[in-house]
Coordinates of C-alpha atoms in Angstrom, one line a residue:
M51 CA -125.6 -35.4 -24.7
I52 CA -126.2 -38.3 -22.4
Y53 CA -127.2 -41.9 -23.3
K54 CA -130.3 -42.9 -21.4
E55 CA -131.5 -46.1 -23.1
F56 CA -130.6 -48.6 -25.8
L57 CA -133.1 -50.7 -27.8
I58 CA -131.7 -53.6 -29.6
E59 CA -133.7 -55.4 -32.3
N60 CA -132.9 -58.3 -34.6
F61 CA -129.2 -58.5 -33.6
K62 CA -127.9 -62.1 -33.6
G63 CA -130.1 -64.0 -31.1
I64 CA -131.9 -60.8 -29.9
D65 CA -135.4 -60.1 -31.0
K66 CA -136.0 -57.1 -28.9
I67 CA -134.2 -55.9 -25.7
H68 CA -134.2 -52.6 -23.7
I69 CA -131.3 -51.6 -21.6
N70 CA -131.8 -48.5 -19.4
L71 CA -128.9 -46.4 -18.1
V72 CA -129.6 -45.0 -14.6
K73 CA -127.7 -42.0 -13.3
D74 CA -124.8 -42.9 -11.0
E75 CA -125.7 -46.6 -11.1
L76 CA -123.9 -49.7 -12.3
I77 CA -125.8 -51.7 -14.9
L78 CA -125.2 -55.4 -14.6
L79 CA -126.0 -58.1 -17.2
L80 CA -126.1 -61.3 -15.2
G81 CA -126.3 -64.8 -16.7
L82 CA -124.4 -68.0 -17.4
N83 CA -121.9 -68.4 -20.2
E84 CA -123.4 -68.3 -23.7
S85 CA -126.6 -66.7 -22.4
G86 CA -126.2 -63.6 -24.7
K87 CA -124.5 -61.0 -22.4
T88 CA -121.7 -60.3 -24.9
T89 CA -124.2 -60.0 -27.7
I90 CA -125.9 -57.2 -25.9
L91 CA -122.7 -55.3 -25.2
K92 CA -121.5 -55.7 -28.8
A93 CA -124.8 -54.4 -30.1
I94 CA -124.5 -51.3 -28.0
E95 CA -120.9 -50.8 -29.2
T96 CA -122.2 -51.2 -32.8
F97 CA -124.5 -48.2 -32.4
D98 CA -121.5 -45.9 -32.9
H99 CA -120.0 -46.2 -36.4
R100 CA -116.7 -44.9 -35.0
N101 CA -116.3 -48.4 -33.5
D102 CA -116.6 -50.1 -36.9
I103 CA -113.8 -52.3 -38.1
A104 CA -111.9 -51.6 -41.4
D105 CA -114.1 -51.3 -44.5
N106 CA -112.7 -54.4 -46.1
F107 CA -113.9 -56.5 -43.1
K108 CA -117.1 -54.7 -42.4
D109 CA -119.4 -56.8 -44.5
N110 CA -118.1 -60.0 -42.8
F111 CA -118.8 -58.4 -39.4
F112 CA -122.3 -57.3 -40.4
R113 CA -123.1 -60.9 -41.6
T114 CA -122.3 -62.1 -38.0
I115 CA -125.0 -59.9 -36.5
R116 CA -127.8 -61.4 -38.7
K117 CA -129.9 -64.1 -37.2
K118 CA -128.0 -67.3 -37.8
S119 CA -131.2 -69.3 -38.3
D120 CA -132.4 -67.1 -41.1
V121 CA -129.8 -67.5 -43.8
N122 CA -131.8 -65.5 -46.4
S123 CA -132.9 -62.8 -43.9
N124 CA -134.4 -59.6 -45.2
L125 CA -134.8 -58.3 -41.6
A126 CA -132.8 -55.2 -40.6
A127 CA -130.7 -55.2 -37.4
R128 CA -131.5 -52.0 -35.5
I129 CA -130.0 -50.3 -32.5
T130 CA -131.8 -47.3 -31.2
A131 CA -130.3 -44.9 -28.6
T132 CA -132.4 -42.6 -26.5
I133 CA -130.3 -39.5 -25.8
E134 CA -130.9 -36.8 -23.3
I135 CA -130.2 -33.2 -24.5
D136 CA -128.5 -31.6 -21.4
N137 CA -127.4 -28.5 -23.3
P138 CA -129.3 -27.0 -26.3
L139 CA -128.0 -28.2 -29.7
E140 CA -126.6 -25.4 -31.9
I141 CA -127.0 -25.6 -35.6
N142 CA -123.7 -23.8 -36.2
E143 CA -121.8 -26.8 -34.8
Y144 CA -123.1 -28.8 -37.8
G145 CA -122.4 -26.2 -40.4
N146 CA -120.0 -28.4 -42.3
I147 CA -122.9 -30.7 -43.5
F148 CA -124.5 -27.9 -45.4
D149 CA -121.3 -27.5 -47.4
R150 CA -121.5 -30.9 -49.0
G151 CA -123.8 -30.0 -51.8
T152 CA -126.6 -27.7 -52.8
T153 CA -129.2 -29.9 -51.3
G154 CA -127.6 -29.5 -47.9
K155 CA -127.8 -25.7 -48.1
D156 CA -131.5 -25.8 -49.0
K157 CA -132.3 -27.8 -45.9
R158 CA -130.9 -25.4 -43.3
Q159 CA -134.4 -23.9 -42.5
N160 CA -135.8 -27.4 -41.9
V161 CA -132.9 -28.3 -39.7
E162 CA -133.3 -25.2 -37.6
A163 CA -137.0 -26.1 -37.0
F164 CA -136.0 -29.7 -36.1
F165 CA -133.3 -28.4 -33.6
H166 CA -135.9 -26.2 -32.0
H167 CA -138.2 -29.3 -31.7
I168 CA -135.6 -31.6 -30.0
N169 CA -134.2 -28.8 -27.8
H170 CA -137.8 -28.3 -26.5
E171 CA -138.2 -32.1 -26.0
K172 CA -134.8 -32.4 -24.4
K173 CA -134.7 -35.9 -25.8
L174 CA -133.5 -37.4 -29.1
L175 CA -133.8 -40.9 -30.5
I176 CA -131.3 -42.0 -33.2
R177 CA -131.4 -45.4 -34.8
R178 CA -128.7 -47.2 -36.6
V179 CA -130.2 -49.6 -39.3
I180 CA -128.2 -52.4 -40.9
P181 CA -130.5 -53.8 -43.7
F182 CA -130.2 -57.3 -45.2
K183 CA -131.2 -58.6 -48.6
N184 CA -131.2 -62.4 -49.0
G185 CA -128.9 -62.6 -46.0
N186 CA -126.4 -60.1 -47.3
P187 CA -125.8 -56.8 -45.6
Q188 CA -126.7 -53.6 -47.4
Q189 CA -125.6 -50.0 -46.8
Y190 CA -126.2 -49.0 -43.2
Y191 CA -127.8 -45.7 -42.3
Y192 CA -128.9 -43.7 -39.3
E193 CA -132.4 -42.2 -38.8
F194 CA -134.3 -40.1 -36.3
V195 CA -137.1 -41.8 -34.5
C196 CA -139.8 -39.1 -33.9
D197 CA -142.9 -37.6 -35.4
H198 CA -141.3 -34.4 -36.6
P199 CA -141.7 -34.0 -40.4
F200 CA -138.0 -33.5 -40.9
A201 CA -137.3 -37.1 -39.7
N202 CA -138.6 -38.4 -43.0
D203 CA -136.3 -36.2 -45.1
Q204 CA -133.4 -38.0 -46.8
F205 CA -131.1 -35.3 -45.5
A206 CA -132.1 -36.3 -41.9
K207 CA -130.0 -39.4 -42.4
V208 CA -126.9 -37.3 -43.0
L209 CA -127.6 -35.2 -39.9
A210 CA -128.3 -38.3 -37.7
K211 CA -124.9 -39.8 -38.6
E212 CA -123.2 -36.5 -37.9
M213 CA -124.9 -36.2 -34.5
V214 CA -123.5 -39.6 -33.5
L215 CA -120.0 -38.1 -33.8
R216 CA -121.0 -35.7 -31.1
C217 CA -122.5 -38.3 -28.8
P218 CA -120.5 -39.7 -25.8
F219 CA -118.0 -42.3 -26.8
I220 CA -118.8 -46.0 -26.3
I221 CA -115.8 -48.3 -25.6
Y222 CA -115.9 -52.1 -25.3
F223 CA -113.5 -54.0 -23.0
E224 CA -113.2 -57.7 -23.3
D225 CA -111.8 -59.2 -20.1
F226 CA -108.1 -59.9 -20.3
K227 CA -107.9 -60.8 -24.0
D228 CA -106.6 -57.4 -25.0
R229 CA -103.7 -57.0 -22.6
I230 CA -100.9 -54.4 -23.0
P231 CA -98.3 -55.7 -25.4
E232 CA -94.8 -56.1 -24.1
K233 CA -93.6 -54.1 -27.2
I234 CA -95.8 -51.5 -28.9
F235 CA -94.3 -51.2 -32.4
T236 CA -94.6 -48.0 -34.4
S237 CA -94.0 -49.4 -37.9
K238 CA -97.0 -50.8 -39.7
S239 CA -94.7 -53.1 -41.7
N240 CA -93.8 -55.0 -38.5
D241 CA -95.7 -58.3 -38.1
A242 CA -96.4 -57.5 -34.5
F243 CA -97.9 -54.0 -35.2
N244 CA -101.1 -53.4 -33.2
I245 CA -103.2 -50.5 -34.5
D246 CA -105.3 -50.2 -31.3
W247 CA -102.3 -49.8 -29.0
Y248 CA -100.6 -47.5 -31.5
D249 CA -103.6 -45.3 -31.4
I250 CA -103.6 -45.4 -27.6
I251 CA -100.0 -44.3 -27.3
D252 CA -100.6 -41.7 -30.1
G253 CA -103.5 -40.4 -28.0
L254 CA -101.2 -40.2 -25.0
F255 CA -98.9 -37.9 -27.0
Y256 CA -101.9 -35.9 -28.2
N257 CA -103.2 -35.5 -24.6
T258 CA -99.9 -34.1 -23.6
N259 CA -99.7 -31.6 -26.4
K260 CA -101.9 -31.3 -29.5
E261 CA -98.7 -30.9 -31.6
F262 CA -97.3 -34.1 -30.3
S263 CA -97.7 -37.4 -32.1
I264 CA -95.7 -40.7 -32.6
Q265 CA -94.7 -39.7 -36.1
N266 CA -93.5 -36.3 -35.0
F267 CA -91.6 -37.9 -32.1
K268 CA -89.9 -40.3 -34.5
K269 CA -88.7 -37.4 -36.7
L270 CA -86.6 -36.2 -33.7
Y271 CA -84.4 -39.3 -34.3
S272 CA -84.0 -38.6 -38.0
R273 CA -80.5 -39.1 -39.3
N274 CA -80.6 -35.8 -41.1
N275 CA -81.7 -33.8 -38.0
K276 CA -81.1 -35.9 -34.9
R277 CA -82.5 -34.1 -31.8
E278 CA -82.2 -36.7 -29.0
K279 CA -82.5 -34.1 -26.2
D280 CA -85.7 -32.7 -27.6
A281 CA -87.0 -36.3 -28.0
N282 CA -86.2 -36.9 -24.3
T283 CA -88.0 -33.8 -23.3
V284 CA -91.1 -34.8 -25.2
L285 CA -91.0 -38.3 -23.7
K286 CA -90.6 -36.9 -20.2
R287 CA -93.7 -34.7 -20.7
V288 CA -95.7 -37.6 -22.1
N289 CA -94.8 -39.7 -19.0
K290 CA -95.8 -36.8 -16.8
T291 CA -99.2 -36.8 -18.4
L292 CA -99.5 -40.6 -18.0
N293 CA -98.6 -40.5 -14.3
S294 CA -100.7 -37.4 -13.6
S295 CA -103.8 -39.0 -15.1
F296 CA -102.9 -42.2 -13.3
S297 CA -102.6 -40.5 -9.9
D298 CA -105.5 -38.1 -10.2
K299 CA -108.1 -40.6 -11.2
W300 CA -106.9 -44.2 -10.6
K301 CA -104.5 -44.4 -7.7
E302 CA -107.3 -44.8 -5.2
L303 CA -108.6 -47.9 -6.9
S304 CA -107.8 -51.2 -5.3
G305 CA -106.6 -52.8 -8.5
V306 CA -103.6 -50.5 -8.7
K307 CA -102.7 -49.8 -5.1
D308 CA -99.3 -51.4 -5.5
I309 CA -98.3 -49.3 -8.6
E310 CA -96.2 -46.3 -7.7
E311 CA -95.3 -45.1 -11.2
T312 CA -95.5 -46.1 -14.8
E313 CA -93.0 -45.2 -17.5
L314 CA -93.1 -45.3 -21.3
T315 CA -89.7 -45.9 -22.9
Y316 CA -88.8 -45.8 -26.6
H317 CA -86.3 -48.2 -28.3
V318 CA -85.0 -46.4 -31.3
A319 CA -83.2 -49.2 -33.1
K320 CA -86.3 -51.4 -33.5
S321 CA -88.9 -48.6 -33.2
Y322 CA -91.1 -49.8 -30.4
F323 CA -92.4 -48.5 -27.1
E324 CA -92.3 -50.4 -23.8
I325 CA -94.2 -49.8 -20.6
S326 CA -92.7 -50.5 -17.2
I327 CA -94.3 -50.4 -13.8
T328 CA -92.6 -49.4 -10.5
D329 CA -94.1 -50.8 -7.3
T330 CA -94.4 -48.9 -4.1
D331 CA -91.2 -50.6 -2.8
G332 CA -89.3 -49.1 -5.8
T333 CA -89.0 -52.4 -7.8
T334 CA -89.5 -52.0 -11.5
Y335 CA -91.2 -54.6 -13.7
G336 CA -92.2 -55.1 -17.3
V337 CA -95.9 -55.5 -18.1
D338 CA -95.5 -59.2 -18.5
E339 CA -94.3 -59.5 -14.9
R340 CA -97.2 -57.8 -13.1
S341 CA -100.5 -59.2 -11.8
K342 CA -103.4 -59.6 -14.2
G343 CA -105.5 -57.3 -12.0
A344 CA -103.1 -54.4 -12.1
L345 CA -102.5 -54.7 -15.8
W346 CA -106.3 -54.8 -16.4
Y347 CA -106.6 -51.4 -14.7
L348 CA -103.6 -49.9 -16.4
S349 CA -105.0 -51.1 -19.8
F350 CA -108.4 -49.8 -18.9
L351 CA -106.9 -46.4 -18.0
M352 CA -105.0 -46.0 -21.2
K353 CA -107.9 -47.0 -23.4
T354 CA -110.3 -44.7 -21.8
E355 CA -108.0 -41.7 -21.3
F356 CA -105.8 -41.7 -24.3
R357 CA -107.3 -43.5 -27.3
R358 CA -107.0 -40.7 -29.8
K359 CA -109.8 -41.7 -32.2
K360 CA -112.1 -41.8 -29.2
L361 CA -111.0 -38.4 -28.0
R362 CA -114.3 -36.5 -27.6
K363 CA -113.9 -34.7 -24.3
K364 CA -116.8 -32.4 -24.8
S365 CA -119.3 -35.0 -25.9
G366 CA -120.6 -36.0 -22.6
K367 CA -120.6 -39.0 -20.2
P368 CA -118.9 -41.9 -21.9
V369 CA -120.2 -45.5 -21.8
F370 CA -117.9 -48.3 -20.8
L371 CA -119.0 -51.8 -21.8
I372 CA -117.0 -54.3 -19.7
D373 CA -117.4 -57.9 -20.6
E374 CA -116.7 -60.4 -17.8
P375 CA -114.2 -58.2 -15.9
A376 CA -111.6 -60.1 -13.8
S377 CA -113.5 -63.3 -13.9
N378 CA -110.3 -65.2 -13.6
L379 CA -109.1 -63.3 -10.5
H380 CA -109.7 -64.5 -7.0
S381 CA -112.9 -63.6 -5.2
T382 CA -111.5 -60.7 -3.1
A383 CA -110.1 -59.0 -6.2
Q384 CA -113.4 -59.4 -7.9
Q385 CA -115.3 -57.8 -5.0
N386 CA -112.8 -54.9 -4.9
M387 CA -113.5 -54.3 -8.5
I388 CA -117.2 -53.7 -7.7
T389 CA -116.1 -50.9 -5.3
D390 CA -113.9 -49.5 -8.0
F391 CA -116.7 -49.5 -10.6
K392 CA -118.9 -47.5 -8.2
K393 CA -116.3 -44.8 -8.3
L394 CA -116.2 -44.8 -12.0
V395 CA -119.9 -44.3 -12.4
E396 CA -119.6 -40.8 -10.9
D397 CA -118.6 -39.5 -14.3
T398 CA -119.2 -42.5 -16.7
S399 CA -121.9 -45.0 -17.5
V400 CA -120.7 -48.5 -16.8
I401 CA -122.5 -51.6 -18.2
Y402 CA -120.7 -54.8 -17.3
S403 CA -121.5 -58.5 -17.6
T404 CA -120.6 -61.4 -15.4
H405 CA -121.5 -64.9 -14.4
S406 CA -119.5 -64.6 -11.1
Q407 CA -121.3 -64.3 -7.8
Y408 CA -118.4 -62.1 -6.5
L409 CA -119.0 -59.4 -9.2
I410 CA -122.6 -58.7 -8.1
A411 CA -123.3 -55.4 -6.4
L412 CA -126.2 -56.2 -4.1
D413 CA -126.9 -52.6 -3.3
N414 CA -127.2 -52.1 -7.1
I415 CA -129.5 -55.0 -7.6
K416 CA -132.3 -52.9 -9.0
T417 CA -130.3 -52.2 -12.1
T418 CA -129.4 -55.8 -12.8
Y419 CA -130.7 -57.5 -15.9
I420 CA -131.0 -61.3 -15.9
I421 CA -129.9 -62.6 -19.3
E422 CA -131.2 -66.0 -20.5
R423 CA -131.2 -67.8 -23.8
N424 CA -134.3 -69.8 -24.6
K425 CA -134.4 -71.8 -27.9
G426 CA -131.8 -69.6 -29.4
S427 CA -133.4 -66.3 -28.4
V428 CA -131.8 -64.0 -25.9
K429 CA -134.1 -62.6 -23.2
S430 CA -133.4 -59.7 -20.8
T431 CA -135.4 -59.2 -17.6
L432 CA -134.9 -56.4 -15.1
W433 CA -134.4 -57.8 -11.6
S434 CA -137.7 -56.3 -10.2
E435 CA -139.6 -58.2 -12.8
Y436 CA -137.5 -61.4 -12.6
I437 CA -138.1 -62.0 -8.9
K438 CA -141.9 -61.7 -9.4
R439 CA -141.8 -64.9 -11.4
D440 CA -139.2 -66.7 -9.4
Q441 CA -140.6 -69.2 -6.9
S442 CA -137.7 -69.2 -4.4
N443 CA -138.8 -68.6 -0.9
E444 CA -135.5 -68.5 1.0
T445 CA -134.4 -64.9 0.5
Y446 CA -134.8 -61.9 -1.7
Y447 CA -131.4 -62.7 -3.3
Q448 CA -131.8 -66.5 -3.7
P449 CA -132.8 -66.1 -7.4
L450 CA -129.2 -64.8 -8.0
A451 CA -127.9 -68.2 -6.9
N452 CA -130.5 -69.9 -9.1
V453 CA -129.5 -67.9 -12.1
L454 CA -125.9 -68.8 -11.7
N455 CA -126.5 -72.4 -10.6
I456 CA -124.7 -71.8 -7.3
I457 CA -124.8 -74.6 -4.8
P458 CA -123.5 -73.3 -1.4
N459 CA -121.0 -75.6 0.4
S460 CA -118.9 -75.7 3.5
L461 CA -115.9 -74.2 1.7
V462 CA -117.7 -71.0 0.6
I463 CA -119.3 -69.1 3.5
P464 CA -120.7 -65.9 2.0
W465 CA -120.7 -63.9 5.2
N466 CA -118.8 -63.8 8.5
K467 CA -121.2 -61.4 10.2
A468 CA -124.7 -61.0 9.0
L469 CA -128.1 -59.6 9.9
I470 CA -131.2 -61.2 8.4
T471 CA -134.3 -58.9 8.1
E472 CA -137.9 -59.7 7.2
G473 CA -137.7 -58.1 3.7
P474 CA -135.8 -55.8 1.4
S475 CA -137.3 -52.6 2.8
D476 CA -136.0 -53.3 6.3
R477 CA -132.6 -53.9 4.8
K478 CA -132.5 -50.6 3.0
V479 CA -133.5 -48.6 6.1
L480 CA -130.9 -50.2 8.2
L481 CA -128.1 -49.6 5.6
V482 CA -129.0 -46.0 5.4
M483 CA -129.3 -45.4 9.1
Y484 CA -126.0 -47.1 9.7
K485 CA -124.4 -44.6 7.3
V486 CA -126.2 -41.8 9.2
L487 CA -124.8 -42.9 12.5
H488 CA -121.4 -44.1 11.4
S489 CA -120.4 -42.0 8.4
D490 CA -116.7 -42.4 9.3
K491 CA -116.9 -46.1 10.0
E492 CA -116.7 -48.9 7.5
Q493 CA -119.6 -51.4 7.6
N494 CA -118.2 -54.8 8.7
F495 CA -121.4 -56.8 8.4
V496 CA -123.9 -57.6 5.7
I497 CA -127.6 -57.3 5.8
Y498 CA -129.7 -59.7 3.6
P499 CA -133.5 -59.9 3.5
G500 CA -136.0 -62.7 3.5
T501 CA -139.4 -62.6 2.1
S502 CA -141.6 -62.2 5.2
A503 CA -141.3 -62.7 9.0
Q504 CA -142.9 -66.2 8.8
N505 CA -140.9 -67.4 5.9
L506 CA -137.2 -67.4 7.1
K507 CA -136.9 -71.0 8.3
T508 CA -135.0 -72.3 5.3
L509 CA -132.7 -69.3 5.3
L510 CA -132.0 -69.7 9.0
S511 CA -131.3 -73.4 8.5
F512 CA -128.7 -72.6 5.9
N513 CA -126.9 -70.3 8.3
I514 CA -127.0 -72.7 11.1
G515 CA -125.5 -75.4 8.9
W516 CA -122.8 -73.0 7.7
C517 CA -122.0 -72.0 11.3
S518 CA -122.4 -68.4 10.3
N519 CA -122.3 -65.5 12.8
F520 CA -125.8 -64.2 12.2
K521 CA -128.7 -62.4 13.9
V522 CA -132.3 -62.0 12.9
L523 CA -134.3 -58.8 13.3
L524 CA -138.1 -58.9 13.2
D525 CA -140.8 -56.3 13.7
S526 CA -142.2 -56.2 17.3
D527 CA -145.8 -56.6 16.1
K528 CA -147.9 -59.7 16.6
E529 CA -146.6 -61.5 13.5
G530 CA -143.0 -60.7 14.4
K531 CA -143.4 -62.0 18.0
M532 CA -145.0 -65.2 16.7
A533 CA -142.2 -65.7 14.2
R534 CA -139.5 -65.1 16.9
D535 CA -141.1 -67.7 19.2
K536 CA -141.4 -70.2 16.3
Y537 CA -137.7 -69.9 15.3
I538 CA -136.5 -70.1 18.9
D539 CA -138.5 -73.2 19.6
E540 CA -138.1 -75.1 16.3
L541 CA -134.5 -74.2 15.5
D542 CA -133.2 -74.2 19.1
L543 CA -132.1 -70.5 18.8
N544 CA -132.0 -68.0 21.6
E545 CA -133.3 -64.4 22.0
S546 CA -129.9 -62.9 21.4
I547 CA -129.9 -64.3 17.9
V548 CA -133.6 -63.8 17.0
Q549 CA -134.5 -60.3 18.1
I550 CA -137.5 -58.0 17.7
L551 CA -137.5 -54.2 17.5
P552 CA -136.9 -52.8 21.0
I553 CA -140.0 -50.6 20.9
D554 CA -143.1 -52.7 21.3
N555 CA -145.7 -53.2 18.5
K556 CA -143.6 -51.4 15.9
K557 CA -142.6 -51.9 12.2
I558 CA -139.3 -50.3 11.2
E559 CA -141.1 -47.7 9.1
G560 CA -142.8 -46.7 12.4
Y561 CA -139.5 -45.4 13.7
F562 CA -140.0 -42.3 11.5
T563 CA -142.6 -39.6 11.9
E564 CA -144.9 -38.8 9.0
T565 CA -143.3 -35.4 8.7
E566 CA -139.8 -37.0 8.4
K567 CA -141.1 -39.4 5.7
K568 CA -142.6 -36.5 3.7
D569 CA -139.4 -34.5 4.1
L570 CA -137.3 -37.5 2.9
Y571 CA -139.7 -37.9 -0.1
K572 CA -139.2 -34.3 -1.1
I573 CA -135.4 -34.7 -0.9
V574 CA -135.3 -37.9 -2.9
F575 CA -138.0 -37.1 -5.6
E576 CA -137.7 -33.3 -5.5
K577 CA -141.4 -32.7 -5.1
N578 CA -144.0 -32.5 -2.3
K579 CA -146.3 -35.3 -1.2
D580 CA -149.5 -34.3 0.6
E581 CA -150.8 -37.8 1.2
R582 CA -149.3 -40.4 3.5
I583 CA -146.2 -42.1 2.2
N584 CA -147.1 -45.6 1.2
K585 CA -145.0 -48.7 1.7
K586 CA -143.6 -48.8 -1.9
E587 CA -142.7 -45.1 -1.7
F588 CA -141.0 -45.6 1.6
S589 CA -138.9 -48.5 0.3
S590 CA -137.9 -46.4 -2.8
I591 CA -136.9 -43.5 -0.6
F592 CA -134.3 -45.6 1.2
S593 CA -133.2 -47.4 -1.9
I594 CA -132.2 -44.1 -3.5
L595 CA -130.7 -42.7 -0.3
N596 CA -128.5 -45.8 0.0
S597 CA -126.8 -45.0 -3.3
D598 CA -126.9 -41.2 -3.5
K599 CA -124.4 -39.6 -1.1
E600 CA -125.5 -36.1 -1.8
K601 CA -129.2 -36.8 -1.0
L602 CA -128.2 -38.8 2.0
N603 CA -126.2 -35.9 3.4
I604 CA -129.3 -33.6 3.0
A605 CA -131.5 -36.3 4.5
K606 CA -129.5 -36.3 7.7
T607 CA -130.6 -32.7 8.4
V608 CA -134.3 -33.6 8.5
L609 CA -134.1 -36.6 10.8
T610 CA -135.0 -35.7 14.4
E611 CA -132.9 -36.5 17.5
P612 CA -135.6 -39.0 18.8
T613 CA -135.5 -40.9 15.6
I614 CA -131.7 -41.1 15.5
E615 CA -131.7 -42.2 19.2
K616 CA -134.1 -45.0 18.4
F617 CA -131.6 -46.4 15.8
K618 CA -128.7 -46.0 18.1
I619 CA -130.4 -48.1 20.7
L620 CA -131.4 -50.7 18.0
F621 CA -127.8 -51.1 16.7
E622 CA -126.4 -51.3 20.2
K623 CA -129.0 -54.1 21.0
L624 CA -127.9 -55.9 17.8
Q625 CA -124.3 -55.4 18.7
I626 CA -123.3 -54.4 15.1

């Protein structure tokens, strides 16, 4: 099963918000502090009752999710998940729920009919409902959201809750507030005992061997039957699992490039574990001596890979909710983290929040939600809708600066080598064609779009004032030529900076034949298009190719040599 969308209703300051998960794409919640980003992440986490806190604290937690302004609220908080059924659900996997009483046994036929329905639809909506009465939380329940008769059956609530246990796990990460403890105690009577990190280490043992656990490991040091050699053997195997997982999945990430090895050691006398880190130069450090960035990644690895109560390997693509990651690291580390997140979304769904300009993935901008708080109510607006109402004229990305209240200055130059295009569509095409021509070469420049050929003056003025190394590319049609002459004359620029397409009277989409456009459309959308490809479809094609490596590799095979040669000449002329 795969999470595709979350609908949040009546949760703290949220009236109603949709968050869509897009395959292999980062989902960004962007907004200032206190705008409501964390509230959205916590609501998604709350969907899964496995994330609930201990029963004796649960009511207090539920009270915090009620709308603060309505102290006597009778309005239920609701979180609805849309789940894609990638493999047919089998009723035999849920056989245990029919053994909980005679009513359950009588419902099997109805459940079979319901399974047939959702397997046919290949989609399922489950809602968690937390009711309130006079401001006090009542017993929560799950329900199916559909028009099938079984959804109204009381037994459906039992089945819905059981299904959540088979859904992908959802894990929330809160910046650096939950760092790896220097000592992970194994005795619950110790004041420094941390149940979360105990579970993580216990999960590491379990991942090594299902028979392994912290308690069984401690028995090997029993006074009556002391087996230190066996204990050492177990710990060596556990460390092998830790470093194997670390190397296989995480070594390539920038945040851990200086970590050569990690080691878990056990101190028998005081009953605690300790984690040490060995750098590439052979120096060994404790977790309190390493950089915050490296420790964040190590903590992230251990939580996602080894947390035993989350261990549902066959449940599908997990969802990581990452709140303000690395916001206290320097800008380069933050930008590297974006690259790392892109690697993670190959087999996970990542929703992260930030108010940092360095943690924005511009090539993922279409899956960015702008989060704002207005009169206590949290609003979420997808980027494509947000820019329609924004009145900024400088550039397609200027609203990002507006959202974050960024004021550029001489100390923060956002680019060292840049190309300015007429609009977003031109940018997407150039990014894709650069990858086609230079698949083995790292892109050492940025491309950022304006809003039209005639509307770049303010943006160009900024770059002149910042002394940026930039060039401008315009269409070679009448409008593009007029804009070139205007910028050269009014801003005292030369033709090497303000250029037009080398082929006369062309827009960039004219570099492709109609056959190529239709072939690319078929690759991207997996269906034929008989009519001409319109401008919006053309832009969408290159937006997807820019983020989908597999489709880009197929696209290379349908591009003709004359088209490729045109872009070679263009990039040579631009000298990028």
